Amino acid sequence: MSPRPDRRLDRRTLFKAALGAGLSLPLAWPARAQFQAFPFSLGVASGEPAADGFVIWTRLAPEPLAPWGGMTPTPIAVTWEVAADAGMNKVIKSGSAVARLESGHSVHVEIDGLEPARDYFYRFRAGGADSPVGRVKTLPAPGAEVRLLKFAAAGCQSWEGGYYTAWRSVADDALDFVFHYGDYIYEYRAATVDRDNRPLPRVMPANFGSCYTLTDYRRRYALYKSDLDLQAAHASCPFLPSFDDHEVTDNWAADSDPKNTPAQDFLFRRAAAFQAWYEHMPVRRRMVPRGPDVLAHRHFRIGTLADIAVLDTRQYRSHQPCGDGFKANCRTADEAGRTMLGEAQERWLADLLRSATGTWQVLAQQVLFSRLNWRAFSWMQNSEDGLHRMDAWDGATAAQGRVIDMFKPAGNPVVLTGDLHMDLALEIKHDWNEAKSPCVGVEFLTTSISSGGDGTPVVKNADAILADNPHLKFVGNQRGYTRHVVTPQRWQADLRAVERVSVPGAPVATRKSFVVEAGRPGLVEA
Ligand code: FE
Ligand code: CA
């Protein structure tokens, strides 16, 4: 959409709009800028849906890759409208916010007072330019009976790894929301080839080094968010954002990184990374980082259908045991004191699961929850039996067990995960070593949007991998996302796969579907 010079708002209109939105007025009235280029180059987004509202987001960046996005330190007024129709004719709410350099000229507006389970539309205006229109949907009322919920889980979107065809498909799915499991950006420096020396489908500007400072992370988000397929996904429905490691750096844990940078220094990097994350995510004010800390675990209630706990498996976890990587017989991994959530979040989750009233209990999180023996994976250098991933919950088996103990006997837990750049469908067991141990819940680990490149339709050694892991029902190695279609009776997970990500616009198809019947934990192929 191109900038439209009409309908400029005068000062009085803005003043009234600002008062209407309950915003305090800045001391110096922000300038009404005229931009050299379209300021909404990063699109619009919505997130954090509630029964009565949501967050709408944009960021002014006429030159997205410039250090300040092509902006100056002058605060800029951005007006916004929420309407009942896509044509933006029936405006229900409007107001004004101020975009400032201190927060990367991002705008986060929390809207409330709306009706549950309804589509709304929104747009922004600044300096005579109109943003694209976004569609957003409120959640059902807390006690409402919900007959159908459709959402996607997605993440791991290396920009250079491939085209965002999967995001375009998400945009076309008319979903209630997207859970993003993290790796929204990768912090690595620009490269022209991947780890196997194959040319990358997209190459970042040569001056993109590894991200350390706020400016580095801002430019990285700006590059990623310039992608029109990603913008289409954001404009199509609200997101529930989370983060994994690459929003900061590969395999960080709490106050440490794999290079053993002293905590006091690493935490400056984490603070810069979290500020940029906040600036680019449609999240609420209570998620504004305080230095290196951000409160990212939270609860979404979908009427009587589901309770969704979005978890944070990075900030409070124990450091990876036995030197990280894949290890067999790592005794430290089994120590009782180890944690993935930290004490406070673990208690919060236990309380939440105890009081959850929804049919389905969803743990929306980042790294593989279930036990997995990696021995037979073809790329594994080490073929010892009982090889486990130390960065995942297998690196803290006591914590894994404590969460399984939180599952109610009559409950329907569904764990949603990412991180591994492949599809896994798993049954969660009380006793992983006992084939007959009953299934107490399921885990759907979603593949990457683009990270890792095209992938392969057939997984090498799949038979051996499945034989080593009787609770593993599927392993796939293509790019895509998972579409979850949930009713009070059944949960269906459609594993959506993109034929290739090395070229734009390849076909997307449902590779496999699994069904879980409510009250009968276990995976059934659909
Ligand atoms: Fe990743
Ligand atoms: Ca990782």
CSV table of N, CA and C in Angstrom, one decimal, residues 330-439:
chain,number,residue,atom,x,y,z
A,330,CYS,N,25.0,-38.7,30.8
A,330,CYS,CA,25.3,-37.5,31.5
A,330,CYS,C,24.5,-37.5,32.9
A,331,ARG,N,25.2,-37.9,34.0
A,331,ARG,CA,24.6,-38.0,35.3
A,331,ARG,C,24.1,-36.6,35.8
A,332,THR,N,24.8,-35.6,35.4
A,332,THR,CA,24.4,-34.2,35.9
A,332,THR,C,23.0,-33.9,35.4
A,333,ALA,N,22.6,-34.4,34.2
A,333,ALA,CA,21.3,-34.1,33.6
A,333,ALA,C,20.2,-34.6,34.5
A,334,ASP,N,20.5,-35.6,35.4
A,334,ASP,CA,19.4,-36.2,36.2
A,334,ASP,C,19.4,-35.6,37.6
A,335,GLU,N,20.2,-34.6,37.9
A,335,GLU,CA,20.2,-34.0,39.3
A,335,GLU,C,18.9,-33.3,39.6
A,336,ALA,N,18.4,-33.6,40.8
A,336,ALA,CA,17.1,-33.1,41.2
A,336,ALA,C,17.0,-31.6,41.2
A,337,GLY,N,18.0,-30.9,41.4
A,337,GLY,CA,18.0,-29.4,41.5
A,337,GLY,C,17.9,-28.7,40.2
A,338,ARG,N,18.1,-29.5,39.1
A,338,ARG,CA,18.1,-28.8,37.8
A,338,ARG,C,16.7,-28.3,37.4
A,339,THR,N,16.7,-27.3,36.6
A,339,THR,CA,15.4,-26.7,36.2
A,339,THR,C,15.4,-26.1,34.8
A,340,MET,N,14.3,-26.1,34.2
A,340,MET,CA,14.1,-25.5,32.8
A,340,MET,C,13.3,-24.2,33.0
A,341,LEU,N,12.5,-24.1,34.0
A,341,LEU,CA,11.6,-22.9,34.1
A,341,LEU,C,12.0,-22.0,35.3
A,342,GLY,N,12.8,-22.5,36.2
A,342,GLY,CA,13.1,-21.8,37.4
A,342,GLY,C,11.9,-22.0,38.4
A,343,GLU,N,12.2,-21.8,39.7
A,343,GLU,CA,11.3,-22.1,40.7
A,343,GLU,C,9.9,-21.4,40.6
A,344,ALA,N,10.0,-20.1,40.4
A,344,ALA,CA,8.8,-19.3,40.4
A,344,ALA,C,7.9,-19.7,39.2
A,345,GLN,N,8.5,-19.8,38.0
A,345,GLN,CA,7.7,-20.2,36.9
A,345,GLN,C,7.1,-21.6,37.0
A,346,GLU,N,7.9,-22.5,37.6
A,346,GLU,CA,7.4,-23.8,37.8
A,346,GLU,C,6.2,-23.9,38.7
A,347,ARG,N,6.3,-23.1,39.8
A,347,ARG,CA,5.1,-23.0,40.7
A,347,ARG,C,3.9,-22.4,40.0
A,348,TRP,N,4.2,-21.4,39.2
A,348,TRP,CA,3.1,-20.7,38.5
A,348,TRP,C,2.4,-21.7,37.5
A,349,LEU,N,3.2,-22.5,36.9
A,349,LEU,CA,2.7,-23.5,36.0
A,349,LEU,C,1.8,-24.6,36.7
A,350,ALA,N,2.4,-25.0,37.9
A,350,ALA,CA,1.6,-26.0,38.7
A,350,ALA,C,0.3,-25.5,39.1
A,351,ASP,N,0.3,-24.2,39.6
A,351,ASP,CA,-1.0,-23.6,40.0
A,351,ASP,C,-1.9,-23.5,38.8
A,352,LEU,N,-1.4,-23.1,37.6
A,352,LEU,CA,-2.2,-22.9,36.4
A,352,LEU,C,-2.8,-24.2,36.0
A,353,LEU,N,-2.0,-25.3,36.0
A,353,LEU,CA,-2.6,-26.6,35.6
A,353,LEU,C,-3.6,-27.1,36.6
A,354,ARG,N,-3.4,-26.8,37.8
A,354,ARG,CA,-4.3,-27.2,38.9
A,354,ARG,C,-5.7,-26.5,38.7
A,355,SER,N,-5.6,-25.3,38.3
A,355,SER,CA,-6.9,-24.5,38.3
A,355,SER,C,-7.4,-24.4,36.9
A,356,ALA,N,-6.7,-25.0,35.9
A,356,ALA,CA,-7.2,-24.8,34.5
A,356,ALA,C,-8.5,-25.5,34.3
A,357,THR,N,-9.4,-24.8,33.6
A,357,THR,CA,-10.8,-25.4,33.4
A,357,THR,C,-11.0,-25.8,32.0
A,358,GLY,N,-10.1,-25.5,31.1
A,358,GLY,CA,-10.3,-25.8,29.7
A,358,GLY,C,-10.1,-27.3,29.4
A,359,THR,N,-10.7,-27.8,28.3
A,359,THR,CA,-10.6,-29.2,28.0
A,359,THR,C,-9.1,-29.6,27.7
A,360,TRP,N,-8.4,-28.7,27.0
A,360,TRP,CA,-7.0,-29.0,26.6
A,360,TRP,C,-6.1,-28.1,27.4
A,361,GLN,N,-5.0,-28.6,27.9
A,361,GLN,CA,-4.0,-27.9,28.6
A,361,GLN,C,-2.8,-27.8,27.7
A,362,VAL,N,-2.5,-26.6,27.2
A,362,VAL,CA,-1.5,-26.4,26.2
A,362,VAL,C,-0.2,-25.8,26.9
A,363,LEU,N,0.9,-26.4,26.7
A,363,LEU,CA,2.2,-25.9,27.1
A,363,LEU,C,2.9,-25.4,25.8
A,364,ALA,N,2.9,-24.1,25.6
A,364,ALA,CA,3.5,-23.5,24.4
A,364,ALA,C,4.9,-23.1,24.7
A,365,GLN,N,5.9,-23.8,24.2
A,365,GLN,CA,7.2,-23.6,24.7
A,365,GLN,C,8.3,-23.8,23.6
A,366,GLN,N,9.5,-23.9,23.9
A,366,GLN,CA,10.6,-23.8,22.9
A,366,GLN,C,11.3,-25.0,22.5
A,367,VAL,N,11.8,-25.8,23.6
A,367,VAL,CA,12.7,-26.9,23.3
A,367,VAL,C,12.1,-28.2,23.6
A,368,LEU,N,12.5,-29.3,22.9
A,368,LEU,CA,12.0,-30.6,23.0
A,368,LEU,C,11.7,-31.0,24.4
A,369,PHE,N,10.4,-31.3,24.7
A,369,PHE,CA,10.1,-31.7,26.1
A,369,PHE,C,10.3,-33.2,26.3
A,370,SER,N,9.9,-34.0,25.3
A,370,SER,CA,10.0,-35.5,25.5
A,370,SER,C,11.4,-36.0,25.5
A,371,ARG,N,11.6,-37.2,26.1
A,371,ARG,CA,12.8,-37.9,26.0
A,371,ARG,C,13.0,-38.3,24.5
A,372,LEU,N,14.3,-38.2,24.0
A,372,LEU,CA,14.6,-38.7,22.7
A,372,LEU,C,16.0,-39.2,22.6
A,373,ASN,N,16.1,-40.4,22.1
A,373,ASN,CA,17.4,-41.0,21.8
A,373,ASN,C,17.8,-40.7,20.4
A,374,TRP,N,18.9,-40.0,20.3
A,374,TRP,CA,19.3,-39.4,19.0
A,374,TRP,C,20.3,-40.3,18.2
A,375,ARG,N,20.6,-41.5,18.8
A,375,ARG,CA,21.6,-42.4,18.2
A,375,ARG,C,21.6,-42.5,16.7
A,376,ALA,N,20.4,-42.7,16.2
A,376,ALA,CA,20.3,-43.2,14.8
A,376,ALA,C,20.2,-42.0,13.8
A,377,PHE,N,20.1,-40.8,14.3
A,377,PHE,CA,20.1,-39.6,13.3
A,377,PHE,C,21.4,-39.6,12.5
A,378,SER,N,21.2,-39.5,11.1
A,378,SER,CA,22.3,-39.7,10.2
A,378,SER,C,23.4,-38.8,10.4
A,379,TRP,N,23.1,-37.5,10.9
A,379,TRP,CA,24.2,-36.5,11.0
A,379,TRP,C,24.9,-36.6,12.3
A,380,MET,N,24.5,-37.5,13.2
A,380,MET,CA,25.0,-37.6,14.5
A,380,MET,C,26.4,-38.2,14.4
A,381,GLN,N,27.4,-37.5,14.9
A,381,GLN,CA,28.8,-38.0,14.9
A,381,GLN,C,29.0,-39.2,15.9
A,382,ASN,N,28.2,-39.1,16.9
A,382,ASN,CA,28.3,-40.0,18.0
A,382,ASN,C,27.2,-41.0,18.0
A,383,SER,N,27.4,-42.3,17.9
A,383,SER,CA,26.2,-43.2,17.8
A,383,SER,C,26.0,-44.0,19.1
A,384,GLU,N,26.5,-43.5,20.2
A,384,GLU,CA,26.2,-44.2,21.5
A,384,GLU,C,24.7,-44.3,21.7
A,385,ASP,N,24.3,-45.4,22.4
A,385,ASP,CA,22.9,-45.5,22.7
A,385,ASP,C,22.6,-44.5,23.8
A,386,GLY,N,21.3,-44.1,23.8
A,386,GLY,CA,20.8,-43.2,24.8
A,386,GLY,C,21.5,-41.8,24.7
A,387,LEU,N,21.7,-41.4,23.5
A,387,LEU,CA,22.2,-40.1,23.3
A,387,LEU,C,21.1,-39.0,23.4
A,388,HIS,N,21.3,-38.1,24.3
A,388,HIS,CA,20.3,-37.1,24.6
A,388,HIS,C,20.8,-35.7,24.3
A,389,ARG,N,19.8,-34.8,24.1
A,389,ARG,CA,20.1,-33.4,23.8
A,389,ARG,C,20.1,-32.6,25.1
A,390,MET,N,21.3,-32.0,25.4
A,390,MET,CA,21.5,-31.4,26.7
A,390,MET,C,20.8,-30.0,26.8
A,391,ASP,N,20.5,-29.4,25.6
A,391,ASP,CA,19.9,-28.1,25.6
A,391,ASP,C,18.4,-28.2,25.8
A,392,ALA,N,17.8,-29.4,25.6
A,392,ALA,CA,16.4,-29.7,25.8
A,392,ALA,C,16.0,-30.2,27.2
A,393,TRP,N,14.8,-30.6,27.4
A,393,TRP,CA,14.4,-31.0,28.7
A,393,TRP,C,15.1,-32.3,29.1
A,394,ASP,N,15.7,-33.0,28.2
A,394,ASP,CA,16.5,-34.2,28.6
A,394,ASP,C,17.7,-33.8,29.3
A,395,GLY,N,18.1,-32.5,29.3
A,395,GLY,CA,19.2,-32.0,30.1
A,395,GLY,C,18.8,-31.7,31.5
A,396,ALA,N,17.5,-31.9,31.8
A,396,ALA,CA,17.0,-31.6,33.2
A,396,ALA,C,15.9,-32.5,33.4
A,397,THR,N,16.2,-33.8,33.6
A,397,THR,CA,15.2,-34.9,33.6
A,397,THR,C,14.2,-34.8,34.8
A,398,ALA,N,14.8,-34.3,35.9
A,398,ALA,CA,13.9,-34.1,37.1
A,398,ALA,C,12.9,-33.1,36.9
A,399,ALA,N,13.2,-32.0,36.2
A,399,ALA,CA,12.3,-30.9,35.9
A,399,ALA,C,11.2,-31.5,34.9
A,400,GLN,N,11.7,-32.3,34.0
A,400,GLN,CA,10.8,-32.9,33.0
A,400,GLN,C,9.7,-33.8,33.7
A,401,GLY,N,10.2,-34.5,34.7
A,401,GLY,CA,9.3,-35.4,35.5
A,401,GLY,C,8.4,-34.6,36.4
A,402,ARG,N,8.9,-33.5,36.9
A,402,ARG,CA,8.0,-32.6,37.8
A,402,ARG,C,6.8,-32.1,36.9
A,403,VAL,N,7.1,-31.7,35.7
A,403,VAL,CA,6.0,-31.1,34.9
A,403,VAL,C,5.0,-32.3,34.5
A,404,ILE,N,5.5,-33.5,34.2
A,404,ILE,CA,4.6,-34.6,33.9
A,404,ILE,C,3.7,-34.9,35.1
A,405,ASP,N,4.3,-34.8,36.3
A,405,ASP,CA,3.5,-35.0,37.5
A,405,ASP,C,2.4,-33.9,37.7
A,406,MET,N,2.6,-32.8,37.0
A,406,MET,CA,1.5,-31.7,37.2
A,406,MET,C,0.3,-32.1,36.3
A,407,PHE,N,0.5,-32.9,35.3
A,407,PHE,CA,-0.6,-33.3,34.4
A,407,PHE,C,-1.7,-34.0,35.2
A,408,LYS,N,-3.0,-33.5,35.1
A,408,LYS,CA,-4.1,-34.1,35.8
A,408,LYS,C,-4.4,-35.5,35.1
A,409,PRO,N,-4.8,-36.5,35.9
A,409,PRO,CA,-5.1,-37.8,35.3
A,409,PRO,C,-6.2,-37.7,34.2
A,410,ALA,N,-7.2,-36.8,34.4
A,410,ALA,CA,-8.2,-36.7,33.4
A,410,ALA,C,-8.0,-35.6,32.4
A,411,GLY,N,-6.8,-35.1,32.4
A,411,GLY,CA,-6.5,-33.9,31.5
A,411,GLY,C,-6.1,-34.3,30.1
A,412,ASN,N,-5.9,-33.3,29.3
A,412,ASN,CA,-5.5,-33.5,27.9
A,412,ASN,C,-4.4,-32.5,27.6
A,413,PRO,N,-3.2,-32.9,28.1
A,413,PRO,CA,-2.0,-31.9,27.9
A,413,PRO,C,-1.5,-32.1,26.5
A,414,VAL,N,-1.2,-30.9,25.9
A,414,VAL,CA,-0.6,-30.9,24.6
A,414,VAL,C,0.6,-29.9,24.7
A,415,VAL,N,1.8,-30.4,24.4
A,415,VAL,CA,3.0,-29.6,24.4
A,415,VAL,C,3.4,-29.2,23.0
A,416,LEU,N,3.6,-27.9,22.8
A,416,LEU,CA,4.0,-27.4,21.5
A,416,LEU,C,5.4,-26.8,21.6
A,417,THR,N,6.2,-27.2,20.6
A,417,THR,CA,7.6,-27.0,20.7
A,417,THR,C,8.2,-26.7,19.3
A,418,GLY,N,9.4,-26.2,19.3
A,418,GLY,CA,10.1,-25.9,18.0
A,418,GLY,C,11.6,-26.3,18.1
A,419,ASP,N,12.4,-25.5,17.7
A,419,ASP,CA,13.9,-25.5,17.9
A,419,ASP,C,14.7,-26.5,17.0
A,420,LEU,N,14.2,-27.6,16.6
A,420,LEU,CA,15.0,-28.7,16.0
A,420,LEU,C,15.0,-28.6,14.5
A,421,HIS,N,14.2,-27.8,13.9
A,421,HIS,CA,14.2,-27.7,12.4
A,421,HIS,C,13.8,-29.0,11.8
A,422,MET,N,12.8,-29.7,12.5
A,422,MET,CA,12.2,-30.9,11.9
A,422,MET,C,10.9,-31.1,12.6
A,423,ASP,N,10.0,-31.9,12.0
A,423,ASP,CA,8.8,-32.3,12.6
A,423,ASP,C,8.9,-33.5,13.5
A,424,LEU,N,8.4,-33.5,14.7
A,424,LEU,CA,8.3,-34.7,15.5
A,424,LEU,C,6.9,-34.7,16.2
A,425,ALA,N,6.3,-35.9,16.1
A,425,ALA,CA,5.0,-36.1,16.9
A,425,ALA,C,5.3,-37.2,17.9
A,426,LEU,N,5.1,-36.8,19.2
A,426,LEU,CA,5.5,-37.7,20.3
A,426,LEU,C,4.4,-37.9,21.3
A,427,GLU,N,4.4,-39.1,21.9
A,427,GLU,CA,3.5,-39.4,23.0
A,427,GLU,C,4.4,-39.3,24.3
A,428,ILE,N,3.8,-38.5,25.3
A,428,ILE,CA,4.6,-38.3,26.5
A,428,ILE,C,4.3,-39.4,27.5
A,429,LYS,N,5.3,-40.0,28.1
A,429,LYS,CA,5.2,-41.2,29.0
A,429,LYS,C,5.7,-40.9,30.4
A,430,HIS,N,5.0,-41.5,31.4
A,430,HIS,CA,5.5,-41.4,32.7
A,430,HIS,C,6.9,-42.1,32.8
A,431,ASP,N,7.0,-43.3,32.2
A,431,ASP,CA,8.3,-44.0,32.2
A,431,ASP,C,8.7,-44.2,30.7
A,432,TRP,N,9.7,-43.4,30.4
A,432,TRP,CA,10.2,-43.4,29.0
A,432,TRP,C,10.8,-44.7,28.5
A,433,ASN,N,11.3,-45.4,29.5
A,433,ASN,CA,12.0,-46.7,29.2
A,433,ASN,C,11.1,-47.9,29.0
A,434,GLU,N,9.8,-47.7,29.4
A,434,GLU,CA,8.9,-48.8,29.4
A,434,GLU,C,7.9,-48.6,28.3
A,435,ALA,N,7.9,-49.4,27.3
A,435,ALA,CA,7.1,-49.3,26.1
A,435,ALA,C,5.6,-49.3,26.5
A,436,LYS,N,5.3,-50.0,27.5
A,436,LYS,CA,3.8,-50.1,27.9
A,436,LYS,C,3.4,-49.0,28.8
A,437,SER,N,4.3,-48.2,29.3
A,437,SER,CA,3.9,-47.1,30.1
A,437,SER,C,2.8,-46.2,29.4
A,438,PRO,N,1.8,-45.9,30.2
A,438,PRO,CA,0.7,-45.2,29.5
A,438,PRO,C,1.1,-43.8,29.0
A,439,CYS,N,0.5,-43.4,27.9
A,439,CYS,CA,0.7,-42.0,27.4
A,439,CYS,C,-0.1,-41.1,28.2
